[in-house]
Amino acid sequence: MKIDFLNFLWNIFIGAGAGAGITFLLRTYFNEKIKNSVKHEYEVRIESFKSELKNAIDKDLESYKSNLKELESKNLDKWEIKREACLKALNLADAAMSNMDWDVDTKLGVVKSEIDTIIVRNCYNQLACSCDLPETLSEFKRVLGLFGPITGDAIVDFRNIIRKELNFGKEIDVDRVAAFIGRIHGDEK
């Protein structure tokens, strides 16, 4: 009977070991299955999120590019208007200086005949509406002789402020002695 009892204990021990082994294997199997299922679900969600994020970024990028092109176009249009106003102002300044009486001794010029006031006002308004630098307007007035007699080199300051206004870089017109070309030799008729 002792052998039966030992067999019985041995069978219980083997059964318990087998049960524990099966339980361990089943637990490991289900844990791995759950881990893989969660991992798969996580990867699917991550890919979905990446796709949504990429679409949102692409949409925002296209919107940004479109807004940038529109802004560049507006800035180019504004610059063209500013450039045109500045060139008109330079031409009016030249015309005004050409119509001045120049005192040989003092080298001061005083307006001898008027330029059409409507044209000057129109140009001034264009400058005022398109330029960024207040000096552009004050130099325009000064070169027209609105602040009193001027010297021929007033055009140098006006040209240089126009260059600055148009972002053309540093001042290049520095010749103050022969700043204004009043006439060319042989042009004395």
PDB file of C-alpha atoms in Angstrom:
ATOM      1  CA  MET A   1       0.000   0.000   0.000  1.00  0.00           C
ATOM      2  CA  LYS A   2       2.904   2.134   0.538  1.00  0.00           C
ATOM      3  CA  ILE A   3       3.702   1.895  -3.155  1.00  0.00           C
ATOM      4  CA  ASP A   4       0.181   2.883  -4.092  1.00  0.00           C
ATOM      5  CA  PHE A   5       0.436   5.885  -1.872  1.00  0.00           C
ATOM      6  CA  LEU A   6       3.780   6.854  -3.370  1.00  0.00           C
ATOM      7  CA  ASN A   7       2.335   6.350  -6.867  1.00  0.00           C
ATOM      8  CA  PHE A   8      -0.588   8.431  -5.877  1.00  0.00           C
ATOM      9  CA  LEU A   9       1.685  11.190  -4.580  1.00  0.00           C
ATOM     10  CA  TRP A  10       3.839  10.870  -7.639  1.00  0.00           C
ATOM     11  CA  ASN A  11       0.787  11.191  -9.912  1.00  0.00           C
ATOM     12  CA  ILE A  12      -0.408  14.223  -7.953  1.00  0.00           C
ATOM     13  CA  PHE A  13       3.052  15.752  -8.215  1.00  0.00           C
ATOM     14  CA  ILE A  14       3.249  15.043 -11.946  1.00  0.00           C
ATOM     15  CA  GLY A  15      -0.338  16.292 -12.462  1.00  0.00           C
ATOM     16  CA  ALA A  16       0.364  19.433 -10.476  1.00  0.00           C
ATOM     17  CA  GLY A  17       3.594  20.012 -12.438  1.00  0.00           C
ATOM     18  CA  ALA A  18       1.817  19.379 -15.713  1.00  0.00           C
ATOM     19  CA  GLY A  19      -1.013  21.712 -14.638  1.00  0.00           C
ATOM     20  CA  ALA A  20       1.472  24.356 -13.606  1.00  0.00           C
ATOM     21  CA  GLY A  21       3.355  23.906 -16.895  1.00  0.00           C
ATOM     22  CA  ILE A  22       0.152  24.117 -18.905  1.00  0.00           C
ATOM     23  CA  THR A  23      -0.971  27.123 -16.878  1.00  0.00           C
ATOM     24  CA  PHE A  24       2.416  28.767 -17.462  1.00  0.00           C
ATOM     25  CA  LEU A  25       2.309  28.008 -21.184  1.00  0.00           C
ATOM     26  CA  LEU A  26      -1.292  29.238 -21.486  1.00  0.00           C
ATOM     27  CA  ARG A  27      -0.490  32.384 -19.493  1.00  0.00           C
ATOM     28  CA  THR A  28       2.586  33.060 -21.684  1.00  0.00           C
ATOM     29  CA  TYR A  29       0.574  32.365 -24.831  1.00  0.00           C
ATOM     30  CA  PHE A  30      -2.278  34.688 -23.854  1.00  0.00           C
ATOM     31  CA  ASN A  31       0.116  37.380 -22.590  1.00  0.00           C
ATOM     32  CA  GLU A  32       1.949  37.313 -25.922  1.00  0.00           C
ATOM     33  CA  LYS A  33      -1.346  37.323 -27.818  1.00  0.00           C
ATOM     34  CA  ILE A  34      -2.599  40.313 -25.815  1.00  0.00           C
ATOM     35  CA  LYS A  35       0.776  42.110 -26.200  1.00  0.00           C
ATOM     36  CA  ASN A  36       0.746  41.518 -29.960  1.00  0.00           C
ATOM     37  CA  SER A  37      -2.867  42.609 -30.212  1.00  0.00           C
ATOM     38  CA  VAL A  38      -2.172  45.823 -28.266  1.00  0.00           C
ATOM     39  CA  LYS A  39       1.027  46.406 -30.264  1.00  0.00           C
ATOM     40  CA  HIS A  40      -0.861  45.921 -33.531  1.00  0.00           C
ATOM     41  CA  GLU A  41      -3.663  48.266 -32.401  1.00  0.00           C
ATOM     42  CA  TYR A  42      -1.050  50.833 -31.295  1.00  0.00           C
ATOM     43  CA  GLU A  43       0.777  50.598 -34.655  1.00  0.00           C
ATOM     44  CA  VAL A  44      -2.511  51.009 -36.560  1.00  0.00           C
ATOM     45  CA  ARG A  45      -3.433  54.062 -34.481  1.00  0.00           C
ATOM     46  CA  ILE A  46       0.079  55.531 -34.816  1.00  0.00           C
ATOM     47  CA  GLU A  47      -0.024  55.111 -38.595  1.00  0.00           C
ATOM     48  CA  SER A  48      -3.470  56.694 -38.686  1.00  0.00           C
ATOM     49  CA  PHE A  49      -2.263  59.583 -36.526  1.00  0.00           C
ATOM     50  CA  LYS A  50       0.858  60.026 -38.703  1.00  0.00           C
ATOM     51  CA  SER A  51      -1.303  60.081 -41.814  1.00  0.00           C
ATOM     52  CA  GLU A  52      -3.711  62.645 -40.312  1.00  0.00           C
ATOM     53  CA  LEU A  53      -0.804  64.749 -39.082  1.00  0.00           C
ATOM     54  CA  LYS A  54       0.919  64.620 -42.475  1.00  0.00           C
ATOM     55  CA  ASN A  55      -2.308  65.629 -44.234  1.00  0.00           C
ATOM     56  CA  ALA A  56      -2.819  68.522 -41.803  1.00  0.00           C
ATOM     57  CA  ILE A  57       0.794  69.655 -42.226  1.00  0.00           C
ATOM     58  CA  ASP A  58       0.556  69.406 -46.024  1.00  0.00           C
ATOM     59  CA  LYS A  59      -2.670  71.396 -45.991  1.00  0.00           C
ATOM     60  CA  ASP A  60      -1.135  74.070 -43.728  1.00  0.00           C
ATOM     61  CA  LEU A  61       2.003  74.156 -45.870  1.00  0.00           C
ATOM     62  CA  GLU A  62      -0.018  74.678 -49.047  1.00  0.00           C
ATOM     63  CA  SER A  63      -2.013  77.422 -47.336  1.00  0.00           C
ATOM     64  CA  TYR A  64       1.228  79.039 -46.131  1.00  0.00           C
ATOM     65  CA  LYS A  65       2.756  78.858 -49.633  1.00  0.00           C
ATOM     66  CA  SER A  66      -0.374  80.370 -51.138  1.00  0.00           C
ATOM     67  CA  ASN A  67      -0.398  83.193 -48.568  1.00  0.00           C
ATOM     68  CA  LEU A  68       3.321  83.768 -49.152  1.00  0.00           C
ATOM     69  CA  LYS A  69       2.823  84.036 -52.927  1.00  0.00           C
ATOM     70  CA  GLU A  70      -0.039  86.471 -52.400  1.00  0.00           C
ATOM     71  CA  LEU A  71       2.071  88.553 -50.013  1.00  0.00           C
ATOM     72  CA  GLU A  72       5.029  88.535 -52.421  1.00  0.00           C
ATOM     73  CA  SER A  73       2.742  89.644 -55.221  1.00  0.00           C
ATOM     74  CA  LYS A  74       1.340  92.478 -53.101  1.00  0.00           C
ATOM     75  CA  ASN A  75       4.838  93.524 -52.032  1.00  0.00           C
ATOM     76  CA  LEU A  76       6.010  93.508 -55.650  1.00  0.00           C
ATOM     77  CA  ASP A  77       3.007  95.606 -56.671  1.00  0.00           C
ATOM     78  CA  LYS A  78       3.673  98.031 -53.810  1.00  0.00           C
ATOM     79  CA  TRP A  79       7.350  98.241 -54.750  1.00  0.00           C
ATOM     80  CA  GLU A  80       6.473  98.956 -58.395  1.00  0.00           C
ATOM     81  CA  ILE A  81       4.127 101.765 -57.330  1.00  0.00           C
ATOM     82  CA  LYS A  82       6.824 103.148 -55.012  1.00  0.00           C
ATOM     83  CA  ARG A  83       9.471 102.918 -57.748  1.00  0.00           C
ATOM     84  CA  GLU A  84       7.259 104.735 -60.234  1.00  0.00           C
ATOM     85  CA  ALA A  85       6.495 107.502 -57.706  1.00  0.00           C
ATOM     86  CA  CYS A  86      10.186 107.885 -56.853  1.00  0.00           C
ATOM     87  CA  LEU A  87      11.224 108.131 -60.502  1.00  0.00           C
ATOM     88  CA  LYS A  88       8.491 110.721 -61.139  1.00  0.00           C
ATOM     89  CA  ALA A  89       9.720 112.684 -58.142  1.00  0.00           C
ATOM     90  CA  LEU A  90      13.312 112.599 -59.432  1.00  0.00           C
ATOM     91  CA  ASN A  91      12.138 113.847 -62.823  1.00  0.00           C
ATOM     92  CA  LEU A  92      10.157 116.658 -61.191  1.00  0.00           C
ATOM     93  CA  ALA A  93      13.169 117.554 -59.044  1.00  0.00           C
ATOM     94  CA  ASP A  94      15.317 117.750 -62.176  1.00  0.00           C
ATOM     95  CA  ALA A  95      12.679 119.888 -63.901  1.00  0.00           C
ATOM     96  CA  ALA A  96      12.423 122.202 -60.899  1.00  0.00           C
ATOM     97  CA  MET A  97      16.192 122.591 -60.666  1.00  0.00           C
ATOM     98  CA  SER A  98      16.395 123.231 -64.407  1.00  0.00           C
ATOM     99  CA  ASN A  99      13.882 126.069 -63.964  1.00  0.00           C
ATOM    100  CA  MET A 100      15.795 127.823 -61.199  1.00  0.00           C
ATOM    101  CA  ASP A 101      17.845 130.984 -61.403  1.00  0.00           C
ATOM    102  CA  TRP A 102      21.285 130.084 -60.110  1.00  0.00           C
ATOM    103  CA  ASP A 103      23.343 132.790 -58.442  1.00  0.00           C
ATOM    104  CA  VAL A 104      26.914 132.319 -59.607  1.00  0.00           C
ATOM    105  CA  ASP A 105      28.431 133.760 -56.420  1.00  0.00           C
ATOM    106  CA  THR A 106      26.324 131.971 -53.779  1.00  0.00           C
ATOM    107  CA  LYS A 107      25.500 128.956 -55.959  1.00  0.00           C
ATOM    108  CA  LEU A 108      21.944 129.158 -54.628  1.00  0.00           C
ATOM    109  CA  GLY A 109      19.012 128.403 -56.849  1.00  0.00           C
ATOM    110  CA  VAL A 110      15.623 130.054 -56.635  1.00  0.00           C
ATOM    111  CA  VAL A 111      12.621 128.911 -58.650  1.00  0.00           C
ATOM    112  CA  LYS A 112      12.131 131.269 -61.602  1.00  0.00           C
ATOM    113  CA  SER A 113       9.123 129.587 -63.173  1.00  0.00           C
ATOM    114  CA  GLU A 114       6.639 127.286 -61.625  1.00  0.00           C
ATOM    115  CA  ILE A 115       6.101 123.696 -62.520  1.00  0.00           C
ATOM    116  CA  ASP A 116       2.472 122.634 -62.772  1.00  0.00           C
ATOM    117  CA  THR A 117       1.308 122.463 -59.144  1.00  0.00           C
ATOM    118  CA  ILE A 118      -1.200 119.708 -59.906  1.00  0.00           C
ATOM    119  CA  ILE A 119       1.584 117.465 -61.228  1.00  0.00           C
ATOM    120  CA  VAL A 120       3.752 118.189 -58.163  1.00  0.00           C
ATOM    121  CA  ARG A 121       0.861 117.485 -55.764  1.00  0.00           C
ATOM    122  CA  ASN A 122       0.003 114.287 -57.608  1.00  0.00           C
ATOM    123  CA  CYS A 123       3.607 113.100 -57.342  1.00  0.00           C
ATOM    124  CA  TYR A 124       3.802 114.108 -53.676  1.00  0.00           C
ATOM    125  CA  ASN A 125       0.612 112.143 -52.937  1.00  0.00           C
ATOM    126  CA  GLN A 126       2.012 109.090 -54.695  1.00  0.00           C
ATOM    127  CA  LEU A 127       5.195 109.360 -52.631  1.00  0.00           C
ATOM    128  CA  ALA A 128       3.226 109.868 -49.414  1.00  0.00           C
ATOM    129  CA  CYS A 129       1.077 106.807 -50.090  1.00  0.00           C
ATOM    130  CA  SER A 130       3.821 104.435 -51.197  1.00  0.00           C
ATOM    131  CA  CYS A 131       7.055 105.412 -49.435  1.00  0.00           C
ATOM    132  CA  ASP A 132       8.119 104.319 -45.973  1.00  0.00           C
ATOM    133  CA  LEU A 133      10.733 106.937 -45.107  1.00  0.00           C
ATOM    134  CA  PRO A 134       9.572 110.418 -44.032  1.00  0.00           C
ATOM    135  CA  GLU A 135      12.903 111.785 -45.320  1.00  0.00           C
ATOM    136  CA  THR A 136      11.774 110.983 -48.861  1.00  0.00           C
ATOM    137  CA  LEU A 137       8.963 113.536 -48.592  1.00  0.00           C
ATOM    138  CA  SER A 138      11.037 116.205 -46.864  1.00  0.00           C
ATOM    139  CA  GLU A 139      13.905 115.866 -49.376  1.00  0.00           C
ATOM    140  CA  PHE A 140      11.389 116.102 -52.232  1.00  0.00           C
ATOM    141  CA  LYS A 141      10.052 119.370 -50.820  1.00  0.00           C
ATOM    142  CA  ARG A 142      13.561 120.681 -50.201  1.00  0.00           C
ATOM    143  CA  VAL A 143      14.819 119.910 -53.718  1.00  0.00           C
ATOM    144  CA  LEU A 144      11.773 121.691 -55.149  1.00  0.00           C
ATOM    145  CA  GLY A 145      12.852 124.809 -53.263  1.00  0.00           C
ATOM    146  CA  LEU A 146       9.839 124.794 -50.952  1.00  0.00           C
ATOM    147  CA  PHE A 147      12.070 125.435 -47.929  1.00  0.00           C
ATOM    148  CA  GLY A 148      13.901 128.322 -49.628  1.00  0.00           C
ATOM    149  CA  PRO A 149      16.912 128.599 -51.927  1.00  0.00           C
ATOM    150  CA  ILE A 150      18.881 125.406 -52.485  1.00  0.00           C
ATOM    151  CA  THR A 151      22.299 124.435 -53.739  1.00  0.00           C
ATOM    152  CA  GLY A 152      22.807 122.170 -56.723  1.00  0.00           C
ATOM    153  CA  ASP A 153      23.946 119.326 -54.510  1.00  0.00           C
ATOM    154  CA  ALA A 154      20.462 118.999 -52.968  1.00  0.00           C
ATOM    155  CA  ILE A 155      19.789 116.492 -55.730  1.00  0.00           C
ATOM    156  CA  VAL A 156      22.502 114.202 -54.257  1.00  0.00           C
ATOM    157  CA  ASP A 157      20.611 113.874 -50.976  1.00  0.00           C
ATOM    158  CA  PHE A 158      17.364 113.286 -52.830  1.00  0.00           C
ATOM    159  CA  ARG A 159      18.856 110.614 -55.125  1.00  0.00           C
ATOM    160  CA  ASN A 160      20.404 108.845 -52.165  1.00  0.00           C
ATOM    161  CA  ILE A 161      17.183 108.859 -50.119  1.00  0.00           C
ATOM    162  CA  ILE A 162      15.397 107.423 -53.179  1.00  0.00           C
ATOM    163  CA  ARG A 163      18.044 104.658 -53.344  1.00  0.00           C
ATOM    164  CA  LYS A 164      17.480 103.968 -49.652  1.00  0.00           C
ATOM    165  CA  GLU A 165      13.689 104.011 -50.099  1.00  0.00           C
ATOM    166  CA  LEU A 166      13.930 101.466 -52.921  1.00  0.00           C
ATOM    167  CA  ASN A 167      16.459  99.289 -51.027  1.00  0.00           C
ATOM    168  CA  PHE A 168      19.095  99.747 -53.722  1.00  0.00           C
ATOM    169  CA  GLY A 169      21.919  99.603 -51.209  1.00  0.00           C
ATOM    170  CA  LYS A 170      24.491 102.133 -50.148  1.00  0.00           C
ATOM    171  CA  GLU A 171      24.782 105.693 -51.388  1.00  0.00           C
ATOM    172  CA  ILE A 172      26.665 105.921 -54.659  1.00  0.00           C
ATOM    173  CA  ASP A 173      25.984 109.519 -55.683  1.00  0.00           C
ATOM    174  CA  VAL A 174      28.555 111.424 -53.645  1.00  0.00           C
ATOM    175  CA  ASP A 175      29.744 114.049 -56.152  1.00  0.00           C
ATOM    176  CA  ARG A 176      28.493 117.242 -54.543  1.00  0.00           C
ATOM    177  CA  VAL A 177      30.470 119.606 -56.800  1.00  0.00           C
ATOM    178  CA  ALA A 178      28.996 118.494 -60.104  1.00  0.00           C
ATOM    179  CA  ALA A 179      25.864 116.987 -58.609  1.00  0.00           C
ATOM    180  CA  PHE A 180      23.338 118.581 -60.931  1.00  0.00           C
ATOM    181  CA  ILE A 181      23.760 118.492 -64.680  1.00  0.00           C
ATOM    182  CA  GLY A 182      22.315 121.833 -65.647  1.00  0.00           C
ATOM    183  CA  ARG A 183      23.537 121.784 -69.222  1.00  0.00           C
ATOM    184  CA  ILE A 184      25.974 120.090 -71.531  1.00  0.00           C
ATOM    185  CA  HIS A 185      28.674 122.214 -73.248  1.00  0.00           C
ATOM    186  CA  GLY A 186      27.517 123.229 -76.693  1.00  0.00           C
ATOM    187  CA  ASP A 187      23.936 123.247 -75.450  1.00  0.00           C
ATOM    188  CA  GLU A 188      24.057 127.051 -75.141  1.00  0.00           C
ATOM    189  CA  LYS A 189      21.477 128.249 -77.653  1.00  0.00           C
TER     190      LYS A 189
END
